[in-house]
Coordinates of C-alpha atoms and ligand atoms in Angstrom, one line a residue:
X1 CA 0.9 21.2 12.5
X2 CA 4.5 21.2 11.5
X3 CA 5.4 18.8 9.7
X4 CA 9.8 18.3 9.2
X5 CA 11.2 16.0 6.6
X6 CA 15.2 15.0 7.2
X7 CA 16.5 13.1 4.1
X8 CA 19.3 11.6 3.6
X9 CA 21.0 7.9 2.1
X10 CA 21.1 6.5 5.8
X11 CA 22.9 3.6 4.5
X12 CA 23.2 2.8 7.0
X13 CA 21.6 5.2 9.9
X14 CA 24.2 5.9 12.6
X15 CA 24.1 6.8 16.0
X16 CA 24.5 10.7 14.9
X17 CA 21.4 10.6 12.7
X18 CA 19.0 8.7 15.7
X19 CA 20.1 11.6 17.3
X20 CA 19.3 14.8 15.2
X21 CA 15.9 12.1 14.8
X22 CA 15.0 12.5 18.4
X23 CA 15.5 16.3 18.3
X24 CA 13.9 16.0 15.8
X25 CA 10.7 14.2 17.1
X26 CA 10.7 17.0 19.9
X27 CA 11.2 19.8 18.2
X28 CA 8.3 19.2 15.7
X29 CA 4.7 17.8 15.8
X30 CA 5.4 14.9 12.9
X31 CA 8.8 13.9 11.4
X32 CA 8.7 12.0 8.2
X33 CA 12.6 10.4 7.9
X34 CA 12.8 10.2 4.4
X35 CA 15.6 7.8 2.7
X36 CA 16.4 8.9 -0.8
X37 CA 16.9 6.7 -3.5
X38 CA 20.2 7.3 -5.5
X39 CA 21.3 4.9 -8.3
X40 CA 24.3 7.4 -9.0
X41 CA 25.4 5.9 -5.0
X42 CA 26.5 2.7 -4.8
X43 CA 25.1 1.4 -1.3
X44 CA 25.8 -1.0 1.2
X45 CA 21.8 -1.8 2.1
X46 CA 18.9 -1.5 -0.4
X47 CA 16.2 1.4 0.5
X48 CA 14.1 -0.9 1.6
X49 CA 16.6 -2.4 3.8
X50 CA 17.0 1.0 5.4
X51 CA 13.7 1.7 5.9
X52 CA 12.7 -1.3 7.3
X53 CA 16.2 -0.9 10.2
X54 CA 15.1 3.2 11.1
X55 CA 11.4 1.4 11.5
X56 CA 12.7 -1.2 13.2
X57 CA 15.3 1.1 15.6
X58 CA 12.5 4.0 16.2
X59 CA 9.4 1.7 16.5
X60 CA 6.7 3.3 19.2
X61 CA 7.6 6.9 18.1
X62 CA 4.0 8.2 17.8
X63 CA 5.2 10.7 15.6
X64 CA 7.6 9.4 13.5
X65 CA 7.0 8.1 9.6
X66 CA 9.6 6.1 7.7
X67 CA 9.4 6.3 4.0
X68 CA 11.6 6.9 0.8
X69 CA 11.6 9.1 -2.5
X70 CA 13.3 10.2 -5.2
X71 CA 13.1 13.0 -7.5
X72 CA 13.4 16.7 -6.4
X73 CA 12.9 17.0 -2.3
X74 CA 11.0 20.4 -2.4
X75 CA 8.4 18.1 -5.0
X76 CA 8.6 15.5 -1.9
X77 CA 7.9 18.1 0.8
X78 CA 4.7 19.3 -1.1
X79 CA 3.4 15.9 -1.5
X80 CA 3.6 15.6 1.8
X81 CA 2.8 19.1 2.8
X82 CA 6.2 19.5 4.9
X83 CA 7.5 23.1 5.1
X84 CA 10.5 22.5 6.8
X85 CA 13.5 20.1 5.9
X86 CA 15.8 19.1 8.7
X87 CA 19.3 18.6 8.4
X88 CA 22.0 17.5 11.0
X89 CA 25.3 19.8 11.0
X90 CA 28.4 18.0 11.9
X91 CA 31.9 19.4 11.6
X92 CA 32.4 22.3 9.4
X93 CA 33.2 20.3 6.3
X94 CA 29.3 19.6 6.3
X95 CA 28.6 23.4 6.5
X96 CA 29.1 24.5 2.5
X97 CA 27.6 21.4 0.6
X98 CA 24.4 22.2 3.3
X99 CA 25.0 25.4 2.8
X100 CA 24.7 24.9 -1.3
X101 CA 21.8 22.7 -0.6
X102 CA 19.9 25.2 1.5
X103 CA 19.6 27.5 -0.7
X104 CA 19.1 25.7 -3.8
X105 CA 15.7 24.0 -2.1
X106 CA 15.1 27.5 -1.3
X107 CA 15.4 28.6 -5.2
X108 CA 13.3 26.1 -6.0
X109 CA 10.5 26.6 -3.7
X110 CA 10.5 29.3 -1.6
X111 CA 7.8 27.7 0.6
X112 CA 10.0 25.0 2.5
X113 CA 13.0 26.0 5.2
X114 CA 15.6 24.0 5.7
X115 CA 16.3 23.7 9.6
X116 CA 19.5 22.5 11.0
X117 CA 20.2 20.6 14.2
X118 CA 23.8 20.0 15.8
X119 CA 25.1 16.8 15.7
X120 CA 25.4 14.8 19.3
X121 CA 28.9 15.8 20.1
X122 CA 30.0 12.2 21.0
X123 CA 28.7 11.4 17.2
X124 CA 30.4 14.7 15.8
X125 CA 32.8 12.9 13.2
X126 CA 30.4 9.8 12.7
X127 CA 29.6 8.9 9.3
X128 CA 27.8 6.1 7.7
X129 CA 30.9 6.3 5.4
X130 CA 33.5 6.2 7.9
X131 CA 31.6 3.3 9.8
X132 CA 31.2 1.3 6.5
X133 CA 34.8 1.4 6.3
X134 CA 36.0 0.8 9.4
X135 CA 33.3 -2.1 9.8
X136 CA 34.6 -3.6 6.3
X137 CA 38.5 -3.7 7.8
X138 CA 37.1 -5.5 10.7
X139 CA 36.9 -2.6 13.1
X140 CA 34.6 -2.5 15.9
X141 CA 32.0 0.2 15.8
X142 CA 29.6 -0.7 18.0
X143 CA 29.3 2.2 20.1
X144 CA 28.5 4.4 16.8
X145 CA 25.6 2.7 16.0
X146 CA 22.2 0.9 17.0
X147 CA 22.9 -2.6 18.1
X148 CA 20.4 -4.2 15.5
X149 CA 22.1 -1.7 12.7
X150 CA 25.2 -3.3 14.0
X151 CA 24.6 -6.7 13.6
X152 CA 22.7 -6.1 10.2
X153 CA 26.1 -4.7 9.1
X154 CA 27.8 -7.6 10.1
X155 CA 25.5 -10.1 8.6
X156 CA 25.6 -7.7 5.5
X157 CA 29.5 -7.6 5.3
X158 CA 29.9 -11.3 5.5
X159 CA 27.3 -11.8 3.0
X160 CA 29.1 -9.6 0.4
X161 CA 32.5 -10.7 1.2
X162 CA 34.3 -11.2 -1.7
X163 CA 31.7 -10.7 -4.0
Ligands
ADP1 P1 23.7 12.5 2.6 O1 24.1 11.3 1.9 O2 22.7 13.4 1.9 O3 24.8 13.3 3.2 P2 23.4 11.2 5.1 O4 22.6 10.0 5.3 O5 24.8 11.1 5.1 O6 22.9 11.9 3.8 O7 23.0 12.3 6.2 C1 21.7 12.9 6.3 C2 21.8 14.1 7.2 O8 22.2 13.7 8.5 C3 22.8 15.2 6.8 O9 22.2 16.4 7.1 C4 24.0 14.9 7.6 O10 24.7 16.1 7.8 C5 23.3 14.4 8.9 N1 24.2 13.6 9.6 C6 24.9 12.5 9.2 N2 25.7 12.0 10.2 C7 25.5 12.8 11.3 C8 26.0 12.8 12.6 N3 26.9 12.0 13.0 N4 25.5 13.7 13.5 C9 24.6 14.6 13.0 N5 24.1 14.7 11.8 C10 24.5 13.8 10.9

């Protein structure tokens, strides 16, 4: 059975990321979307938060787990006996850091590949970064994400205004 891992902060999980997650769901027998925790990354939504919204958005995918980690990914995969990571590609300024990342998983265990989907080309600059932003300055970006990850951004923006 292949099992594919695609980490990542999701904070929150955009429109691009449901879709390399549906590839993703086809492409492979089991997907385990795993959200990494990162006190060095000061987030909008907790883990758990994020979790809880891919759940949420992704709920009746037979195939699908939602779940978190920390610590080394290649130690993650083999817990979880995942050869493969998955990672989306978007334009090339994603293409070295992936690149570096690749091949450093690869160093460290020479067991898991790292597999790499094309982003959605309606999604192709869509960041949670650039959406956080946007959506901070009032902007509307409901098109470039899930409704209910829309409206949690909203609630989540008002409720930190200020603070
Ligand atoms: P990280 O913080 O590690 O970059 P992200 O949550 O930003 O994690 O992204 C996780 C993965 O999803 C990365 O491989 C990233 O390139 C990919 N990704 C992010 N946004 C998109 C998008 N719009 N289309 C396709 N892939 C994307």
């Amino acid at each position: 059975m292949s099992v594919a891992i695609y980490p990542g902060s999701f904070d929150p999980m955009t429109n691009g990321h449901l879709s390399i997650i549906k590839s993703g769901l086809v492409v492979f027998d089991k997907l385990i979307v795993a959200v990494l925790r990162n006190p060095r990354k000061e987030a909008l939504f907790t883990v758990e938060e994020r979790v809880e919204m891919i759940t949420e958005e992704l709920k009746g995918a037979g195939n699908l787990e939602v779940d978190s980690f920390d610590g080394l990914l290649v130690e993650y995969c083999k817990r979880k006996n995942a050869r493969v990571v998955l990672r989306g590609l978007r334009a090339v300024a994603d293409f070295e850091y992936e690149l570096q990342m690749a091949n450093m998983n690869r160093h460290l265990n020479t067991q898991v590949e790292t597999v790499f989907l094309m982003a959605n080309d309606a999604y192709f600059y869509v960041s949670s970064n650039i959406v956080k932003e946007a959506a901070r300055l009032g902007g509307d970006v409901d098109r470039l994400v899930p409704p209910g990850i829309g409206r949690r951004m909203k609630e989540k923006l008002a409720a930190t205004k200020g603070s």
